[in-house]
């Protein structure tokens, strides 16, 4: 900088282009703040692939030949779509020409032809009930309660359920809080999340007791039991639950003939139960209610992929779509 000394020191930055370039990059990266870890993972994978196949070659711009080879290592077409999206974003930020949309479309369709078809886990309330009772028999009470909570609230287990906290934060001074719980009635519990996958806004998710229909799968009673006698400090509600519990629940599911279990299974199962009217407190939920319950983006059709095909009655779906629409 130039310094003009006098009564006041004037500092003039001569390289305004650098500042403008930084502002541009910051604005472009603002669109991926919520998915930065996914983008970072995709770029690390791309960099490792290029370094292995063509050591010393620049990672960008990404040539179509290398991208074709990169696509061949995926056995899931949907994952490839996301990875190519992140690589294309890096192209844009670095000032390179975007990857051809025609090429991306063709390579993605080709990858999906060869992907391994996997069974999806739908852990509905009846299956949750069996698994919870078995966990209690094995002395895994905390894991049993946790299973009821992720089912009833339809949580994304690792990002939303594992870190669930007790005690309400001071939102004026505490910026990094994850969640807190409020018992708002005899049969109702609210869980507040600071943010979810598709929104940075605070979400309040209220649930009613379902003991009338599925007592062992009732997340409301599970939360109350977990909080009983606990101090209202800022700590995890389920401190001993981790990914290690997945193996045990999978074993129970296999032994009891419940089918495949994944951490996403209860979320799919809850969606399926809602479409089938299994929630007697709200037997005919609208599309909007289901969407908001699970935290999907506005106008997202993802919910229809979470219910089993045999569950989705065309007339029912058309009626729900009509009720959610603002048009005649």
PDB file of C-alpha atoms in Angstrom:
ATOM      1  CA  UNK A   1       0.000   0.000   0.000  1.00  0.00           C
ATOM      2  CA  UNK A   2       0.988   3.645  -0.447  1.00  0.00           C
ATOM      3  CA  UNK A   3       1.226   5.708   2.680  1.00  0.00           C
ATOM      4  CA  UNK A   4       0.674   9.508   2.556  1.00  0.00           C
ATOM      5  CA  UNK A   5       1.938  10.755   5.900  1.00  0.00           C
ATOM      6  CA  UNK A   6       0.309  13.820   7.370  1.00  0.00           C
ATOM      7  CA  UNK A   7      -2.115  14.554  10.125  1.00  0.00           C
ATOM      8  CA  UNK A   8      -3.824  11.288   9.185  1.00  0.00           C
ATOM      9  CA  UNK A   9      -2.324   8.189   7.642  1.00  0.00           C
ATOM     10  CA  UNK A  10      -4.059   7.364   4.343  1.00  0.00           C
ATOM     11  CA  UNK A  11      -3.722   3.790   3.139  1.00  0.00           C
ATOM     12  CA  UNK A  12      -4.610   3.166  -0.493  1.00  0.00           C
ATOM     13  CA  UNK A  13      -4.792  -0.405  -1.730  1.00  0.00           C
ATOM     14  CA  UNK A  14      -3.498  -0.570  -5.290  1.00  0.00           C
ATOM     15  CA  UNK A  15      -4.617  -4.129  -6.001  1.00  0.00           C
ATOM     16  CA  UNK A  16      -8.392  -3.725  -5.897  1.00  0.00           C
ATOM     17  CA  UNK A  17      -8.701  -6.497  -8.469  1.00  0.00           C
ATOM     18  CA  UNK A  18      -7.546  -8.997  -5.828  1.00  0.00           C
ATOM     19  CA  UNK A  19     -10.261  -7.873  -3.436  1.00  0.00           C
ATOM     20  CA  UNK A  20     -12.901  -8.078  -6.153  1.00  0.00           C
ATOM     21  CA  UNK A  21     -11.726 -11.575  -7.105  1.00  0.00           C
ATOM     22  CA  UNK A  22     -11.968 -12.684  -3.476  1.00  0.00           C
ATOM     23  CA  UNK A  23     -15.470 -11.232  -3.147  1.00  0.00           C
ATOM     24  CA  UNK A  24     -16.503 -13.105  -6.305  1.00  0.00           C
ATOM     25  CA  UNK A  25     -15.170 -16.396  -4.958  1.00  0.00           C
ATOM     26  CA  UNK A  26     -16.839 -15.851  -1.580  1.00  0.00           C
ATOM     27  CA  UNK A  27     -20.189 -15.234  -3.252  1.00  0.00           C
ATOM     28  CA  UNK A  28     -19.811 -18.339  -5.407  1.00  0.00           C
ATOM     29  CA  UNK A  29     -18.883 -20.480  -2.417  1.00  0.00           C
ATOM     30  CA  UNK A  30     -21.864 -19.171  -0.447  1.00  0.00           C
ATOM     31  CA  UNK A  31     -24.051 -21.568  -2.437  1.00  0.00           C
ATOM     32  CA  UNK A  32     -22.218 -24.612  -1.031  1.00  0.00           C
ATOM     33  CA  UNK A  33     -21.778 -23.638   2.621  1.00  0.00           C
ATOM     34  CA  UNK A  34     -24.256 -26.309   3.693  1.00  0.00           C
ATOM     35  CA  UNK A  35     -22.641 -29.013   1.576  1.00  0.00           C
ATOM     36  CA  UNK A  36     -19.005 -27.972   1.896  1.00  0.00           C
ATOM     37  CA  UNK A  37     -17.913 -31.258   3.470  1.00  0.00           C
ATOM     38  CA  UNK A  38     -19.497 -33.211   0.609  1.00  0.00           C
ATOM     39  CA  UNK A  39     -17.812 -30.951  -1.935  1.00  0.00           C
ATOM     40  CA  UNK A  40     -14.463 -31.309  -0.183  1.00  0.00           C
ATOM     41  CA  UNK A  41     -14.824 -35.104  -0.168  1.00  0.00           C
ATOM     42  CA  UNK A  42     -15.654 -35.137  -3.890  1.00  0.00           C
ATOM     43  CA  UNK A  43     -12.667 -32.945  -4.771  1.00  0.00           C
ATOM     44  CA  UNK A  44     -10.314 -35.052  -2.644  1.00  0.00           C
ATOM     45  CA  UNK A  45     -11.546 -38.157  -4.468  1.00  0.00           C
ATOM     46  CA  UNK A  46     -11.068 -36.489  -7.856  1.00  0.00           C
ATOM     47  CA  UNK A  47      -7.568 -35.293  -6.923  1.00  0.00           C
ATOM     48  CA  UNK A  48      -6.546 -38.751  -5.702  1.00  0.00           C
ATOM     49  CA  UNK A  49      -7.858 -40.337  -8.891  1.00  0.00           C
ATOM     50  CA  UNK A  50      -5.934 -37.914 -11.138  1.00  0.00           C
ATOM     51  CA  UNK A  51      -2.733 -38.334  -9.083  1.00  0.00           C
ATOM     52  CA  UNK A  52      -3.014 -42.117  -9.364  1.00  0.00           C
ATOM     53  CA  UNK A  53      -3.840 -42.350 -13.074  1.00  0.00           C
ATOM     54  CA  UNK A  54      -1.735 -39.445 -14.387  1.00  0.00           C
ATOM     55  CA  UNK A  55       0.820 -38.394 -11.739  1.00  0.00           C
ATOM     56  CA  UNK A  56       1.841 -34.763 -12.031  1.00  0.00           C
ATOM     57  CA  UNK A  57      -1.120 -33.700 -14.148  1.00  0.00           C
ATOM     58  CA  UNK A  58      -3.097 -30.651 -13.076  1.00  0.00           C
ATOM     59  CA  UNK A  59      -6.443 -31.548 -11.533  1.00  0.00           C
ATOM     60  CA  UNK A  60      -8.273 -28.799 -13.424  1.00  0.00           C
ATOM     61  CA  UNK A  61      -9.630 -28.338 -15.969  1.00  0.00           C
ATOM     62  CA  UNK A  62     -11.021 -31.861 -15.830  1.00  0.00           C
ATOM     63  CA  UNK A  63     -10.753 -33.593 -19.206  1.00  0.00           C
ATOM     64  CA  UNK A  64     -13.590 -35.768 -20.448  1.00  0.00           C
ATOM     65  CA  UNK A  65     -11.331 -38.828 -20.833  1.00  0.00           C
ATOM     66  CA  UNK A  66     -10.315 -38.681 -17.176  1.00  0.00           C
ATOM     67  CA  UNK A  67     -13.875 -37.989 -16.094  1.00  0.00           C
ATOM     68  CA  UNK A  68     -14.991 -41.079 -17.996  1.00  0.00           C
ATOM     69  CA  UNK A  69     -12.451 -43.159 -16.098  1.00  0.00           C
ATOM     70  CA  UNK A  70     -13.477 -41.516 -12.829  1.00  0.00           C
ATOM     71  CA  UNK A  71     -17.107 -42.453 -13.485  1.00  0.00           C
ATOM     72  CA  UNK A  72     -16.141 -46.112 -13.872  1.00  0.00           C
ATOM     73  CA  UNK A  73     -15.203 -46.436 -10.176  1.00  0.00           C
ATOM     74  CA  UNK A  74     -18.764 -45.670  -9.020  1.00  0.00           C
ATOM     75  CA  UNK A  75     -21.318 -48.382  -8.390  1.00  0.00           C
ATOM     76  CA  UNK A  76     -24.002 -45.841  -7.518  1.00  0.00           C
ATOM     77  CA  UNK A  77     -25.209 -43.516 -10.253  1.00  0.00           C
ATOM     78  CA  UNK A  78     -26.713 -40.989  -7.818  1.00  0.00           C
ATOM     79  CA  UNK A  79     -23.356 -40.593  -6.062  1.00  0.00           C
ATOM     80  CA  UNK A  80     -21.654 -39.933  -9.402  1.00  0.00           C
ATOM     81  CA  UNK A  81     -24.207 -37.194 -10.158  1.00  0.00           C
ATOM     82  CA  UNK A  82     -23.272 -35.400  -6.930  1.00  0.00           C
ATOM     83  CA  UNK A  83     -19.519 -35.814  -7.461  1.00  0.00           C
ATOM     84  CA  UNK A  84     -19.715 -34.424 -11.004  1.00  0.00           C
ATOM     85  CA  UNK A  85     -21.792 -31.543  -9.699  1.00  0.00           C
ATOM     86  CA  UNK A  86     -19.052 -30.636  -7.194  1.00  0.00           C
ATOM     87  CA  UNK A  87     -16.296 -30.956  -9.807  1.00  0.00           C
ATOM     88  CA  UNK A  88     -18.288 -28.737 -12.147  1.00  0.00           C
ATOM     89  CA  UNK A  89     -18.684 -26.186  -9.336  1.00  0.00           C
ATOM     90  CA  UNK A  90     -14.907 -26.155  -8.873  1.00  0.00           C
ATOM     91  CA  UNK A  91     -14.561 -25.503 -12.614  1.00  0.00           C
ATOM     92  CA  UNK A  92     -16.793 -22.454 -12.298  1.00  0.00           C
ATOM     93  CA  UNK A  93     -14.966 -21.067  -9.272  1.00  0.00           C
ATOM     94  CA  UNK A  94     -11.574 -21.509 -10.942  1.00  0.00           C
ATOM     95  CA  UNK A  95     -12.789 -19.709 -14.056  1.00  0.00           C
ATOM     96  CA  UNK A  96     -12.757 -22.761 -16.335  1.00  0.00           C
ATOM     97  CA  UNK A  97     -15.481 -23.593 -18.807  1.00  0.00           C
ATOM     98  CA  UNK A  98     -18.253 -25.719 -17.316  1.00  0.00           C
ATOM     99  CA  UNK A  99     -18.247 -29.434 -18.076  1.00  0.00           C
ATOM    100  CA  UNK A 100     -20.535 -30.103 -21.030  1.00  0.00           C
ATOM    101  CA  UNK A 101     -24.059 -30.814 -19.804  1.00  0.00           C
ATOM    102  CA  UNK A 102     -24.506 -33.308 -22.656  1.00  0.00           C
ATOM    103  CA  UNK A 103     -21.381 -35.204 -21.575  1.00  0.00           C
ATOM    104  CA  UNK A 104     -22.464 -35.191 -17.933  1.00  0.00           C
ATOM    105  CA  UNK A 105     -25.920 -36.468 -18.834  1.00  0.00           C
ATOM    106  CA  UNK A 106     -24.561 -39.288 -20.980  1.00  0.00           C
ATOM    107  CA  UNK A 107     -21.901 -40.407 -18.510  1.00  0.00           C
ATOM    108  CA  UNK A 108     -24.417 -40.352 -15.648  1.00  0.00           C
ATOM    109  CA  UNK A 109     -27.000 -42.384 -17.552  1.00  0.00           C
ATOM    110  CA  UNK A 110     -24.316 -44.856 -18.536  1.00  0.00           C
ATOM    111  CA  UNK A 111     -23.147 -45.243 -14.928  1.00  0.00           C
ATOM    112  CA  UNK A 112     -26.695 -45.955 -13.740  1.00  0.00           C
ATOM    113  CA  UNK A 113     -26.957 -48.838 -16.228  1.00  0.00           C
ATOM    114  CA  UNK A 114     -24.166 -50.655 -14.423  1.00  0.00           C
ATOM    115  CA  UNK A 115     -24.950 -49.750 -10.821  1.00  0.00           C
ATOM    116  CA  UNK A 116     -25.590 -52.504  -8.316  1.00  0.00           C
ATOM    117  CA  UNK A 117     -29.231 -52.510  -7.292  1.00  0.00           C
ATOM    118  CA  UNK A 118     -29.527 -52.441  -3.513  1.00  0.00           C
ATOM    119  CA  UNK A 119     -32.511 -53.144  -1.343  1.00  0.00           C
ATOM    120  CA  UNK A 120     -33.794 -50.162   0.601  1.00  0.00           C
ATOM    121  CA  UNK A 121     -34.494 -50.351   4.304  1.00  0.00           C
ATOM    122  CA  UNK A 122     -38.065 -49.576   5.382  1.00  0.00           C
ATOM    123  CA  UNK A 123     -38.197 -49.921   9.149  1.00  0.00           C
ATOM    124  CA  UNK A 124     -41.862 -49.306   9.896  1.00  0.00           C
ATOM    125  CA  UNK A 125     -43.414 -49.074  13.374  1.00  0.00           C
ATOM    126  CA  UNK A 126     -44.107 -52.809  13.628  1.00  0.00           C
ATOM    127  CA  UNK A 127     -40.446 -53.599  12.897  1.00  0.00           C
ATOM    128  CA  UNK A 128     -39.252 -50.873  15.263  1.00  0.00           C
ATOM    129  CA  UNK A 129     -41.394 -52.488  17.974  1.00  0.00           C
ATOM    130  CA  UNK A 130     -39.728 -55.883  17.555  1.00  0.00           C
ATOM    131  CA  UNK A 131     -36.211 -54.384  17.492  1.00  0.00           C
ATOM    132  CA  UNK A 132     -36.848 -52.193  20.560  1.00  0.00           C
ATOM    133  CA  UNK A 133     -38.128 -55.117  22.646  1.00  0.00           C
ATOM    134  CA  UNK A 134     -35.109 -57.220  21.673  1.00  0.00           C
ATOM    135  CA  UNK A 135     -32.702 -54.394  22.562  1.00  0.00           C
ATOM    136  CA  UNK A 136     -34.324 -54.052  25.986  1.00  0.00           C
ATOM    137  CA  UNK A 137     -33.916 -57.804  26.548  1.00  0.00           C
ATOM    138  CA  UNK A 138     -30.219 -57.399  25.790  1.00  0.00           C
ATOM    139  CA  UNK A 139     -29.906 -54.524  28.264  1.00  0.00           C
ATOM    140  CA  UNK A 140     -29.469 -51.896  25.530  1.00  0.00           C
ATOM    141  CA  UNK A 141     -32.120 -49.561  26.926  1.00  0.00           C
ATOM    142  CA  UNK A 142     -30.536 -46.327  25.702  1.00  0.00           C
ATOM    143  CA  UNK A 143     -30.206 -47.646  22.154  1.00  0.00           C
ATOM    144  CA  UNK A 144     -33.818 -48.886  22.299  1.00  0.00           C
ATOM    145  CA  UNK A 145     -35.047 -45.424  23.276  1.00  0.00           C
ATOM    146  CA  UNK A 146     -32.912 -43.839  20.576  1.00  0.00           C
ATOM    147  CA  UNK A 147     -34.475 -46.104  17.949  1.00  0.00           C
ATOM    148  CA  UNK A 148     -37.961 -44.933  18.904  1.00  0.00           C
ATOM    149  CA  UNK A 149     -36.879 -41.292  18.643  1.00  0.00           C
ATOM    150  CA  UNK A 150     -35.306 -41.537  15.183  1.00  0.00           C
ATOM    151  CA  UNK A 151     -38.422 -43.351  13.957  1.00  0.00           C
ATOM    152  CA  UNK A 152     -41.048 -40.957  15.317  1.00  0.00           C
ATOM    153  CA  UNK A 153     -39.167 -37.794  14.369  1.00  0.00           C
ATOM    154  CA  UNK A 154     -37.861 -39.192  11.079  1.00  0.00           C
ATOM    155  CA  UNK A 155     -34.396 -37.862  11.845  1.00  0.00           C
ATOM    156  CA  UNK A 156     -31.319 -38.029   9.675  1.00  0.00           C
ATOM    157  CA  UNK A 157     -29.611 -40.128  12.309  1.00  0.00           C
ATOM    158  CA  UNK A 158     -25.987 -39.040  12.205  1.00  0.00           C
ATOM    159  CA  UNK A 159     -26.424 -35.283  11.761  1.00  0.00           C
ATOM    160  CA  UNK A 160     -29.694 -34.718  13.622  1.00  0.00           C
ATOM    161  CA  UNK A 161     -30.145 -37.499  16.197  1.00  0.00           C
ATOM    162  CA  UNK A 162     -26.710 -38.443  17.549  1.00  0.00           C
ATOM    163  CA  UNK A 163     -25.976 -34.890  18.800  1.00  0.00           C
ATOM    164  CA  UNK A 164     -29.438 -34.265  20.379  1.00  0.00           C
ATOM    165  CA  UNK A 165     -28.991 -32.108  23.474  1.00  0.00           C
ATOM    166  CA  UNK A 166     -30.728 -31.387  26.768  1.00  0.00           C
ATOM    167  CA  UNK A 167     -31.172 -27.932  28.225  1.00  0.00           C
ATOM    168  CA  UNK A 168     -32.319 -24.866  26.318  1.00  0.00           C
ATOM    169  CA  UNK A 169     -29.461 -22.663  25.068  1.00  0.00           C
ATOM    170  CA  UNK A 170     -29.180 -18.916  25.478  1.00  0.00           C
ATOM    171  CA  UNK A 171     -29.665 -18.103  21.814  1.00  0.00           C
ATOM    172  CA  UNK A 172     -28.360 -14.556  22.290  1.00  0.00           C
ATOM    173  CA  UNK A 173     -24.922 -15.754  23.368  1.00  0.00           C
ATOM    174  CA  UNK A 174     -24.672 -19.401  22.265  1.00  0.00           C
ATOM    175  CA  UNK A 175     -24.148 -19.765  18.517  1.00  0.00           C
ATOM    176  CA  UNK A 176     -23.076 -23.386  18.144  1.00  0.00           C
ATOM    177  CA  UNK A 177     -25.960 -25.149  19.836  1.00  0.00           C
ATOM    178  CA  UNK A 178     -27.351 -28.157  18.017  1.00  0.00           C
ATOM    179  CA  UNK A 179     -30.759 -28.759  19.574  1.00  0.00           C
ATOM    180  CA  UNK A 180     -32.915 -28.729  22.674  1.00  0.00           C
ATOM    181  CA  UNK A 181     -36.063 -30.474  23.900  1.00  0.00           C
ATOM    182  CA  UNK A 182     -39.296 -29.146  25.404  1.00  0.00           C
ATOM    183  CA  UNK A 183     -41.951 -31.301  27.043  1.00  0.00           C
ATOM    184  CA  UNK A 184     -44.984 -29.231  26.084  1.00  0.00           C
ATOM    185  CA  UNK A 185     -47.797 -31.416  27.364  1.00  0.00           C
ATOM    186  CA  UNK A 186     -48.751 -34.755  28.836  1.00  0.00           C
ATOM    187  CA  UNK A 187     -48.481 -36.438  25.426  1.00  0.00           C
ATOM    188  CA  UNK A 188     -46.410 -33.966  23.406  1.00  0.00           C
ATOM    189  CA  UNK A 189     -42.705 -33.229  23.022  1.00  0.00           C
ATOM    190  CA  UNK A 190     -40.965 -30.622  20.875  1.00  0.00           C
ATOM    191  CA  UNK A 191     -37.442 -30.996  19.544  1.00  0.00           C
ATOM    192  CA  UNK A 192     -35.836 -27.804  18.262  1.00  0.00           C
ATOM    193  CA  UNK A 193     -32.997 -28.067  15.740  1.00  0.00           C
ATOM    194  CA  UNK A 194     -30.776 -25.073  14.997  1.00  0.00           C
ATOM    195  CA  UNK A 195     -30.576 -26.088  11.344  1.00  0.00           C
ATOM    196  CA  UNK A 196     -31.353 -28.981   9.031  1.00  0.00           C
ATOM    197  CA  UNK A 197     -29.984 -30.193   5.728  1.00  0.00           C
ATOM    198  CA  UNK A 198     -32.221 -28.016   3.549  1.00  0.00           C
ATOM    199  CA  UNK A 199     -32.629 -24.973   5.758  1.00  0.00           C
ATOM    200  CA  UNK A 200     -30.531 -22.750   8.005  1.00  0.00           C
ATOM    201  CA  UNK A 201     -33.647 -21.701   9.913  1.00  0.00           C
ATOM    202  CA  UNK A 202     -34.473 -23.058  13.367  1.00  0.00           C
ATOM    203  CA  UNK A 203     -36.932 -25.961  13.122  1.00  0.00           C
ATOM    204  CA  UNK A 204     -39.468 -26.903  15.796  1.00  0.00           C
ATOM    205  CA  UNK A 205     -40.662 -30.502  15.429  1.00  0.00           C
ATOM    206  CA  UNK A 206     -43.592 -31.469  17.642  1.00  0.00           C
ATOM    207  CA  UNK A 207     -44.718 -35.076  18.073  1.00  0.00           C
ATOM    208  CA  UNK A 208     -47.583 -36.719  19.932  1.00  0.00           C
ATOM    209  CA  UNK A 209     -47.411 -39.952  21.905  1.00  0.00           C
ATOM    210  CA  UNK A 210     -48.200 -43.028  19.788  1.00  0.00           C
ATOM    211  CA  UNK A 211     -48.438 -45.500  22.679  1.00  0.00           C
ATOM    212  CA  UNK A 212     -52.065 -46.198  21.761  1.00  0.00           C
ATOM    213  CA  UNK A 213     -50.888 -47.889  18.558  1.00  0.00           C
ATOM    214  CA  UNK A 214     -47.165 -48.651  18.961  1.00  0.00           C
ATOM    215  CA  UNK A 215     -46.018 -48.241  22.590  1.00  0.00           C
ATOM    216  CA  UNK A 216     -42.552 -49.706  22.055  1.00  0.00           C
ATOM    217  CA  UNK A 217     -41.922 -47.352  19.116  1.00  0.00           C
ATOM    218  CA  UNK A 218     -43.074 -44.202  20.927  1.00  0.00           C
ATOM    219  CA  UNK A 219     -40.282 -41.650  20.696  1.00  0.00           C
ATOM    220  CA  UNK A 220     -42.170 -39.201  22.916  1.00  0.00           C
ATOM    221  CA  UNK A 221     -42.110 -41.577  25.878  1.00  0.00           C
ATOM    222  CA  UNK A 222     -38.513 -42.512  25.024  1.00  0.00           C
ATOM    223  CA  UNK A 223     -37.454 -38.861  25.276  1.00  0.00           C
ATOM    224  CA  UNK A 224     -39.280 -38.408  28.581  1.00  0.00           C
ATOM    225  CA  UNK A 225     -37.662 -41.531  30.025  1.00  0.00           C
ATOM    226  CA  UNK A 226     -34.205 -40.453  28.849  1.00  0.00           C
ATOM    227  CA  UNK A 227     -34.615 -37.012  30.448  1.00  0.00           C
ATOM    228  CA  UNK A 228     -36.063 -38.236  33.746  1.00  0.00           C
ATOM    229  CA  UNK A 229     -33.716 -37.300  36.557  1.00  0.00           C
ATOM    230  CA  UNK A 230     -31.248 -35.667  34.193  1.00  0.00           C
ATOM    231  CA  UNK A 231     -29.852 -32.185  34.975  1.00  0.00           C
ATOM    232  CA  UNK A 232     -30.789 -29.519  32.447  1.00  0.00           C
ATOM    233  CA  UNK A 233     -27.194 -29.007  31.355  1.00  0.00           C
ATOM    234  CA  UNK A 234     -26.103 -28.766  27.731  1.00  0.00           C
ATOM    235  CA  UNK A 235     -25.189 -32.406  27.100  1.00  0.00           C
ATOM    236  CA  UNK A 236     -26.171 -35.208  24.723  1.00  0.00           C
ATOM    237  CA  UNK A 237     -29.433 -36.982  25.452  1.00  0.00           C
ATOM    238  CA  UNK A 238     -28.031 -40.305  24.221  1.00  0.00           C
ATOM    239  CA  UNK A 239     -24.310 -40.050  25.059  1.00  0.00           C
ATOM    240  CA  UNK A 240     -23.568 -43.759  24.675  1.00  0.00           C
ATOM    241  CA  UNK A 241     -25.222 -44.232  21.279  1.00  0.00           C
ATOM    242  CA  UNK A 242     -22.955 -44.249  18.228  1.00  0.00           C
ATOM    243  CA  UNK A 243     -22.477 -45.962  14.888  1.00  0.00           C
ATOM    244  CA  UNK A 244     -21.429 -49.066  16.806  1.00  0.00           C
ATOM    245  CA  UNK A 245     -25.112 -49.703  17.566  1.00  0.00           C
ATOM    246  CA  UNK A 246     -25.822 -50.251  13.886  1.00  0.00           C
ATOM    247  CA  UNK A 247     -24.200 -53.691  13.910  1.00  0.00           C
ATOM    248  CA  UNK A 248     -26.331 -54.870  16.842  1.00  0.00           C
ATOM    249  CA  UNK A 249     -29.614 -53.682  15.311  1.00  0.00           C
ATOM    250  CA  UNK A 250     -28.677 -55.268  11.976  1.00  0.00           C
ATOM    251  CA  UNK A 251     -28.071 -58.545  13.790  1.00  0.00           C
ATOM    252  CA  UNK A 252     -31.476 -58.372  15.478  1.00  0.00           C
ATOM    253  CA  UNK A 253     -33.166 -57.512  12.163  1.00  0.00           C
ATOM    254  CA  UNK A 254     -31.555 -60.506  10.487  1.00  0.00           C
ATOM    255  CA  UNK A 255     -32.391 -62.897  13.335  1.00  0.00           C
ATOM    256  CA  UNK A 256     -36.023 -61.741  13.533  1.00  0.00           C
ATOM    257  CA  UNK A 257     -36.556 -61.646   9.781  1.00  0.00           C
ATOM    258  CA  UNK A 258     -37.141 -57.899   9.700  1.00  0.00           C
ATOM    259  CA  UNK A 259     -35.122 -57.325   6.562  1.00  0.00           C
ATOM    260  CA  UNK A 260     -32.317 -54.857   5.992  1.00  0.00           C
ATOM    261  CA  UNK A 261     -31.666 -52.213   8.649  1.00  0.00           C
ATOM    262  CA  UNK A 262     -29.795 -48.971   8.040  1.00  0.00           C
ATOM    263  CA  UNK A 263     -29.824 -45.727  10.003  1.00  0.00           C
ATOM    264  CA  UNK A 264     -32.042 -44.345   7.240  1.00  0.00           C
ATOM    265  CA  UNK A 265     -34.498 -47.237   7.546  1.00  0.00           C
ATOM    266  CA  UNK A 266     -36.641 -45.687  10.329  1.00  0.00           C
ATOM    267  CA  UNK A 267     -36.913 -42.445   8.330  1.00  0.00           C
ATOM    268  CA  UNK A 268     -38.201 -44.365   5.309  1.00  0.00           C
ATOM    269  CA  UNK A 269     -40.405 -46.502   7.518  1.00  0.00           C
ATOM    270  CA  UNK A 270     -42.006 -43.468   9.155  1.00  0.00           C
ATOM    271  CA  UNK A 271     -42.683 -41.943   5.720  1.00  0.00           C
ATOM    272  CA  UNK A 272     -44.291 -45.180   4.570  1.00  0.00           C
ATOM    273  CA  UNK A 273     -46.439 -45.356   7.714  1.00  0.00           C
ATOM    274  CA  UNK A 274     -47.656 -41.785   7.205  1.00  0.00           C
ATOM    275  CA  UNK A 275     -48.698 -42.531   3.617  1.00  0.00           C
ATOM    276  CA  UNK A 276     -50.534 -45.627   4.843  1.00  0.00           C
ATOM    277  CA  UNK A 277     -52.405 -43.637   7.505  1.00  0.00           C
ATOM    278  CA  UNK A 278     -50.771 -45.516  10.396  1.00  0.00           C
ATOM    279  CA  UNK A 279     -50.498 -42.338  12.491  1.00  0.00           C
ATOM    280  CA  UNK A 280     -53.970 -42.262  14.046  1.00  0.00           C
ATOM    281  CA  UNK A 281     -53.417 -38.715  15.351  1.00  0.00           C
ATOM    282  CA  UNK A 282     -53.114 -37.585  11.723  1.00  0.00           C
ATOM    283  CA  UNK A 283     -54.379 -40.398   9.468  1.00  0.00           C
ATOM    284  CA  UNK A 284     -54.554 -38.238   6.323  1.00  0.00           C
ATOM    285  CA  UNK A 285     -51.489 -35.974   6.277  1.00  0.00           C
ATOM    286  CA  UNK A 286     -51.008 -33.601   3.348  1.00  0.00           C
ATOM    287  CA  UNK A 287     -47.909 -33.573   1.172  1.00  0.00           C
ATOM    288  CA  UNK A 288     -46.899 -30.307   2.782  1.00  0.00           C
ATOM    289  CA  UNK A 289     -47.166 -31.796   6.275  1.00  0.00           C
ATOM    290  CA  UNK A 290     -45.035 -34.800   5.324  1.00  0.00           C
ATOM    291  CA  UNK A 291     -42.475 -32.579   3.588  1.00  0.00           C
ATOM    292  CA  UNK A 292     -42.173 -30.245   6.567  1.00  0.00           C
ATOM    293  CA  UNK A 293     -42.046 -33.161   9.017  1.00  0.00           C
ATOM    294  CA  UNK A 294     -38.962 -34.643   7.397  1.00  0.00           C
ATOM    295  CA  UNK A 295     -37.224 -31.401   6.465  1.00  0.00           C
ATOM    296  CA  UNK A 296     -37.267 -31.771   2.679  1.00  0.00           C
ATOM    297  CA  UNK A 297     -36.826 -28.747   0.459  1.00  0.00           C
ATOM    298  CA  UNK A 298     -39.954 -26.935  -0.796  1.00  0.00           C
ATOM    299  CA  UNK A 299     -41.429 -28.583  -3.908  1.00  0.00           C
ATOM    300  CA  UNK A 300     -39.222 -31.642  -3.347  1.00  0.00           C
ATOM    301  CA  UNK A 301     -40.601 -34.965  -4.566  1.00  0.00           C
ATOM    302  CA  UNK A 302     -38.129 -36.923  -2.439  1.00  0.00           C
ATOM    303  CA  UNK A 303     -40.894 -38.143  -0.124  1.00  0.00           C
ATOM    304  CA  UNK A 304     -42.267 -40.344  -2.896  1.00  0.00           C
ATOM    305  CA  UNK A 305     -38.934 -42.180  -3.042  1.00  0.00           C
ATOM    306  CA  UNK A 306     -39.111 -42.838   0.699  1.00  0.00           C
ATOM    307  CA  UNK A 307     -42.381 -44.743   0.560  1.00  0.00           C
ATOM    308  CA  UNK A 308     -42.568 -48.238  -0.887  1.00  0.00           C
ATOM    309  CA  UNK A 309     -43.976 -48.371  -4.438  1.00  0.00           C
ATOM    310  CA  UNK A 310     -46.831 -50.616  -3.346  1.00  0.00           C
ATOM    311  CA  UNK A 311     -47.799 -48.036  -0.714  1.00  0.00           C
ATOM    312  CA  UNK A 312     -48.289 -45.151  -3.124  1.00  0.00           C
ATOM    313  CA  UNK A 313     -51.858 -45.283  -4.318  1.00  0.00           C
ATOM    314  CA  UNK A 314     -52.154 -43.002  -7.360  1.00  0.00           C
ATOM    315  CA  UNK A 315     -55.519 -41.578  -6.312  1.00  0.00           C
ATOM    316  CA  UNK A 316     -54.251 -40.855  -2.818  1.00  0.00           C
ATOM    317  CA  UNK A 317     -51.126 -39.099  -4.110  1.00  0.00           C
ATOM    318  CA  UNK A 318     -53.156 -37.054  -6.615  1.00  0.00           C
ATOM    319  CA  UNK A 319     -55.529 -35.973  -3.840  1.00  0.00           C
ATOM    320  CA  UNK A 320     -52.647 -34.996  -1.560  1.00  0.00           C
ATOM    321  CA  UNK A 321     -50.987 -33.038  -4.375  1.00  0.00           C
ATOM    322  CA  UNK A 322     -54.239 -31.219  -5.088  1.00  0.00           C
ATOM    323  CA  UNK A 323     -54.683 -30.300  -1.432  1.00  0.00           C
ATOM    324  CA  UNK A 324     -51.145 -28.942  -1.294  1.00  0.00           C
ATOM    325  CA  UNK A 325     -51.610 -26.833  -4.421  1.00  0.00           C
ATOM    326  CA  UNK A 326     -52.727 -23.194  -4.391  1.00  0.00           C
ATOM    327  CA  UNK A 327     -54.394 -23.578  -7.796  1.00  0.00           C
ATOM    328  CA  UNK A 328     -57.962 -24.719  -8.487  1.00  0.00           C
TER     329      UNK A 328
END
